[in-house]
């Protein structure tokens, strides 16, 4: 696992957007896995800016969704499908056909979960999966004590996660209790995992995921198992890392040819 400490969220967004642009140069039809929430917005803004200035070509890119609420009607503005289309697909100038995600409105949710896991594999797998981290250490919607081998499935949200997400709704009662999420095992299938965390509220979760033991109580610790995982954190989110100075020194000495 590589840990990169950046000055602020904008720097983190630029760094990850550069990595995505490099990937698209090598593989123009790369499948990019995206996360929702406020943390990854600087990434999407920076990548869209590169597309506008022709520093990146996303015309053949494919976008896939990490998770989705269960029960929100199709087209609901806070469904993650709507959010990804609005914040990623449209700014990159892509058609909706370039996007794939699970069906949170399906009558048979379990079948929809299996179908999405299968669709990701049939698409050739995710080339780069962007992740956030919850204050309790969750990734995707794999809440604490999720199986580290889990596949795409339905999960019940903790009240903490519902409260964290209530800012996107008119009130807490509107936040769904259930979601479809890529499982930890599904996430680990991606060729490159990039976790972005910003702000002091994420500092404890980052420290536990990076320096703590591998355990289901901290789902993000599963990144320790991945052969190509990158954790990008701003100074605030890095504030509880015991090895912060080592991570800074390692990144400063990193050869330019190695890339992200």
PDB file of C-alpha atoms in Angstrom, residues 22-134:
ATOM      1  CA  UNK A  22      -2.450   8.474 -17.709  1.00  0.00           C
ATOM      2  CA  UNK A  23      -4.520   5.297 -17.543  1.00  0.00           C
ATOM      3  CA  UNK A  24      -6.763   6.511 -20.375  1.00  0.00           C
ATOM      4  CA  UNK A  25      -3.697   7.209 -22.510  1.00  0.00           C
ATOM      5  CA  UNK A  26      -2.567   3.616 -22.026  1.00  0.00           C
ATOM      6  CA  UNK A  27      -6.040   2.111 -22.227  1.00  0.00           C
ATOM      7  CA  UNK A  28      -8.576   4.491 -23.820  1.00  0.00           C
ATOM      8  CA  UNK A  29     -11.565   2.289 -22.971  1.00  0.00           C
ATOM      9  CA  UNK A  30     -10.581   1.798 -19.328  1.00  0.00           C
ATOM     10  CA  UNK A  31     -13.355   1.017 -16.870  1.00  0.00           C
ATOM     11  CA  UNK A  32     -13.215   3.617 -14.092  1.00  0.00           C
ATOM     12  CA  UNK A  33     -15.014   2.834 -10.859  1.00  0.00           C
ATOM     13  CA  UNK A  34     -16.333   5.946  -9.152  1.00  0.00           C
ATOM     14  CA  UNK A  35     -17.548   6.796  -5.665  1.00  0.00           C
ATOM     15  CA  UNK A  36     -20.111   9.375  -4.582  1.00  0.00           C
ATOM     16  CA  UNK A  37     -20.190  11.977  -1.825  1.00  0.00           C
ATOM     17  CA  UNK A  38     -18.350  15.256  -1.455  1.00  0.00           C
ATOM     18  CA  UNK A  39     -14.812  13.865  -1.073  1.00  0.00           C
ATOM     19  CA  UNK A  40     -14.231  12.736  -4.691  1.00  0.00           C
ATOM     20  CA  UNK A  41     -15.632  15.897  -6.295  1.00  0.00           C
ATOM     21  CA  UNK A  42     -12.160  17.491  -6.729  1.00  0.00           C
ATOM     22  CA  UNK A  43     -11.121  14.402  -8.718  1.00  0.00           C
ATOM     23  CA  UNK A  44     -14.048  14.662 -11.112  1.00  0.00           C
ATOM     24  CA  UNK A  45     -13.649  18.415 -11.483  1.00  0.00           C
ATOM     25  CA  UNK A  46      -9.935  18.076 -12.263  1.00  0.00           C
ATOM     26  CA  UNK A  47     -10.484  15.254 -14.773  1.00  0.00           C
ATOM     27  CA  UNK A  48     -13.281  17.164 -16.533  1.00  0.00           C
ATOM     28  CA  UNK A  49     -10.990  20.204 -16.750  1.00  0.00           C
ATOM     29  CA  UNK A  50      -8.304  18.047 -18.404  1.00  0.00           C
ATOM     30  CA  UNK A  51     -10.856  16.787 -20.924  1.00  0.00           C
ATOM     31  CA  UNK A  52     -11.922  20.360 -21.757  1.00  0.00           C
ATOM     32  CA  UNK A  53      -8.307  21.428 -22.333  1.00  0.00           C
ATOM     33  CA  UNK A  54      -7.536  18.173 -24.194  1.00  0.00           C
ATOM     34  CA  UNK A  55      -4.970  17.103 -21.634  1.00  0.00           C
ATOM     35  CA  UNK A  56      -7.040  13.932 -21.276  1.00  0.00           C
ATOM     36  CA  UNK A  57      -9.199  11.964 -23.686  1.00  0.00           C
ATOM     37  CA  UNK A  58     -12.121  10.261 -21.981  1.00  0.00           C
ATOM     38  CA  UNK A  59     -14.166   9.726 -25.136  1.00  0.00           C
ATOM     39  CA  UNK A  60     -13.945   5.931 -24.902  1.00  0.00           C
ATOM     40  CA  UNK A  61     -13.871   5.654 -21.105  1.00  0.00           C
ATOM     41  CA  UNK A  62     -16.414   3.555 -19.267  1.00  0.00           C
ATOM     42  CA  UNK A  63     -17.768   4.426 -15.829  1.00  0.00           C
ATOM     43  CA  UNK A  64     -19.122   2.040 -13.211  1.00  0.00           C
ATOM     44  CA  UNK A  65     -20.865   2.616  -9.933  1.00  0.00           C
ATOM     45  CA  UNK A  66     -19.693   1.461  -6.514  1.00  0.00           C
ATOM     46  CA  UNK A  67     -23.057   1.342  -4.761  1.00  0.00           C
ATOM     47  CA  UNK A  68     -26.707   2.367  -4.962  1.00  0.00           C
ATOM     48  CA  UNK A  69     -29.615   3.039  -2.635  1.00  0.00           C
ATOM     49  CA  UNK A  70     -32.398   0.470  -2.632  1.00  0.00           C
ATOM     50  CA  UNK A  71     -35.930   1.716  -3.210  1.00  0.00           C
ATOM     51  CA  UNK A  72     -35.373   5.188  -4.639  1.00  0.00           C
ATOM     52  CA  UNK A  73     -37.370   5.626  -7.848  1.00  0.00           C
ATOM     53  CA  UNK A  74     -35.526   5.757 -11.154  1.00  0.00           C
ATOM     54  CA  UNK A  75     -34.380   9.324 -11.776  1.00  0.00           C
ATOM     55  CA  UNK A  76     -34.482  10.382  -8.112  1.00  0.00           C
ATOM     56  CA  UNK A  77     -31.890  13.191  -7.848  1.00  0.00           C
ATOM     57  CA  UNK A  78     -30.128  11.523  -4.908  1.00  0.00           C
ATOM     58  CA  UNK A  79     -29.992   8.034  -6.398  1.00  0.00           C
ATOM     59  CA  UNK A  80     -26.350   7.319  -7.017  1.00  0.00           C
ATOM     60  CA  UNK A  81     -27.078   6.657 -10.668  1.00  0.00           C
ATOM     61  CA  UNK A  82     -28.337  10.247 -10.978  1.00  0.00           C
ATOM     62  CA  UNK A  83     -25.393  11.591  -8.976  1.00  0.00           C
ATOM     63  CA  UNK A  84     -22.793   9.781 -11.108  1.00  0.00           C
ATOM     64  CA  UNK A  85     -24.461  10.844 -14.346  1.00  0.00           C
ATOM     65  CA  UNK A  86     -24.566  14.451 -13.101  1.00  0.00           C
ATOM     66  CA  UNK A  87     -21.101  14.678 -11.545  1.00  0.00           C
ATOM     67  CA  UNK A  88     -19.006  12.344 -13.706  1.00  0.00           C
ATOM     68  CA  UNK A  89     -20.573  11.106 -16.934  1.00  0.00           C
ATOM     69  CA  UNK A  90     -22.005  14.388 -18.227  1.00  0.00           C
ATOM     70  CA  UNK A  91     -18.963  16.595 -17.344  1.00  0.00           C
ATOM     71  CA  UNK A  92     -16.712  14.132 -19.188  1.00  0.00           C
ATOM     72  CA  UNK A  93     -18.919  14.390 -22.268  1.00  0.00           C
ATOM     73  CA  UNK A  94     -19.875  10.713 -22.189  1.00  0.00           C
ATOM     74  CA  UNK A  95     -23.130   9.145 -23.277  1.00  0.00           C
ATOM     75  CA  UNK A  96     -25.239   7.340 -20.695  1.00  0.00           C
ATOM     76  CA  UNK A  97     -24.366   4.096 -22.501  1.00  0.00           C
ATOM     77  CA  UNK A  98     -20.823   4.433 -21.126  1.00  0.00           C
ATOM     78  CA  UNK A  99     -22.189   4.004 -17.605  1.00  0.00           C
ATOM     79  CA  UNK A 100     -23.044   0.830 -15.715  1.00  0.00           C
ATOM     80  CA  UNK A 101     -24.496   0.378 -12.246  1.00  0.00           C
ATOM     81  CA  UNK A 102     -26.696  -1.891 -10.120  1.00  0.00           C
ATOM     82  CA  UNK A 103     -30.483  -1.632 -10.271  1.00  0.00           C
ATOM     83  CA  UNK A 104     -31.607  -0.354  -6.882  1.00  0.00           C
ATOM     84  CA  UNK A 105     -35.248  -0.340  -7.981  1.00  0.00           C
ATOM     85  CA  UNK A 106     -35.311  -4.012  -9.041  1.00  0.00           C
ATOM     86  CA  UNK A 107     -38.082  -6.237  -7.724  1.00  0.00           C
ATOM     87  CA  UNK A 108     -35.514  -8.985  -7.061  1.00  0.00           C
ATOM     88  CA  UNK A 109     -32.666  -7.089  -5.408  1.00  0.00           C
ATOM     89  CA  UNK A 110     -30.580 -10.199  -4.755  1.00  0.00           C
ATOM     90  CA  UNK A 111     -30.708 -11.084  -8.456  1.00  0.00           C
ATOM     91  CA  UNK A 112     -29.750  -7.499  -9.340  1.00  0.00           C
ATOM     92  CA  UNK A 113     -26.689  -7.812  -7.095  1.00  0.00           C
ATOM     93  CA  UNK A 114     -25.566 -11.016  -8.790  1.00  0.00           C
ATOM     94  CA  UNK A 115     -26.205  -9.510 -12.206  1.00  0.00           C
ATOM     95  CA  UNK A 116     -24.025  -6.482 -11.453  1.00  0.00           C
ATOM     96  CA  UNK A 117     -21.149  -8.581 -10.153  1.00  0.00           C
ATOM     97  CA  UNK A 118     -21.386 -10.640 -13.349  1.00  0.00           C
ATOM     98  CA  UNK A 119     -21.568  -7.522 -15.541  1.00  0.00           C
ATOM     99  CA  UNK A 120     -18.351  -6.132 -14.049  1.00  0.00           C
ATOM    100  CA  UNK A 121     -16.529  -9.366 -14.803  1.00  0.00           C
ATOM    101  CA  UNK A 122     -17.930  -9.534 -18.334  1.00  0.00           C
ATOM    102  CA  UNK A 123     -16.781  -5.941 -18.929  1.00  0.00           C
ATOM    103  CA  UNK A 124     -13.215  -7.064 -18.280  1.00  0.00           C
ATOM    104  CA  UNK A 125     -13.007  -5.902 -14.682  1.00  0.00           C
ATOM    105  CA  UNK A 126     -12.460  -2.475 -13.155  1.00  0.00           C
ATOM    106  CA  UNK A 127      -9.160  -0.861 -14.098  1.00  0.00           C
ATOM    107  CA  UNK A 128      -9.150   1.830 -11.394  1.00  0.00           C
ATOM    108  CA  UNK A 129     -11.606   2.008  -8.516  1.00  0.00           C
ATOM    109  CA  UNK A 130     -11.857   5.269  -6.609  1.00  0.00           C
ATOM    110  CA  UNK A 131     -12.933   4.874  -2.996  1.00  0.00           C
ATOM    111  CA  UNK A 132     -13.844   7.053  -0.069  1.00  0.00           C
ATOM    112  CA  UNK A 133     -13.815   5.975   3.557  1.00  0.00           C
ATOM    113  CA  UNK A 134     -16.520   6.395   6.164  1.00  0.00           C
TER     114      UNK A 134
END
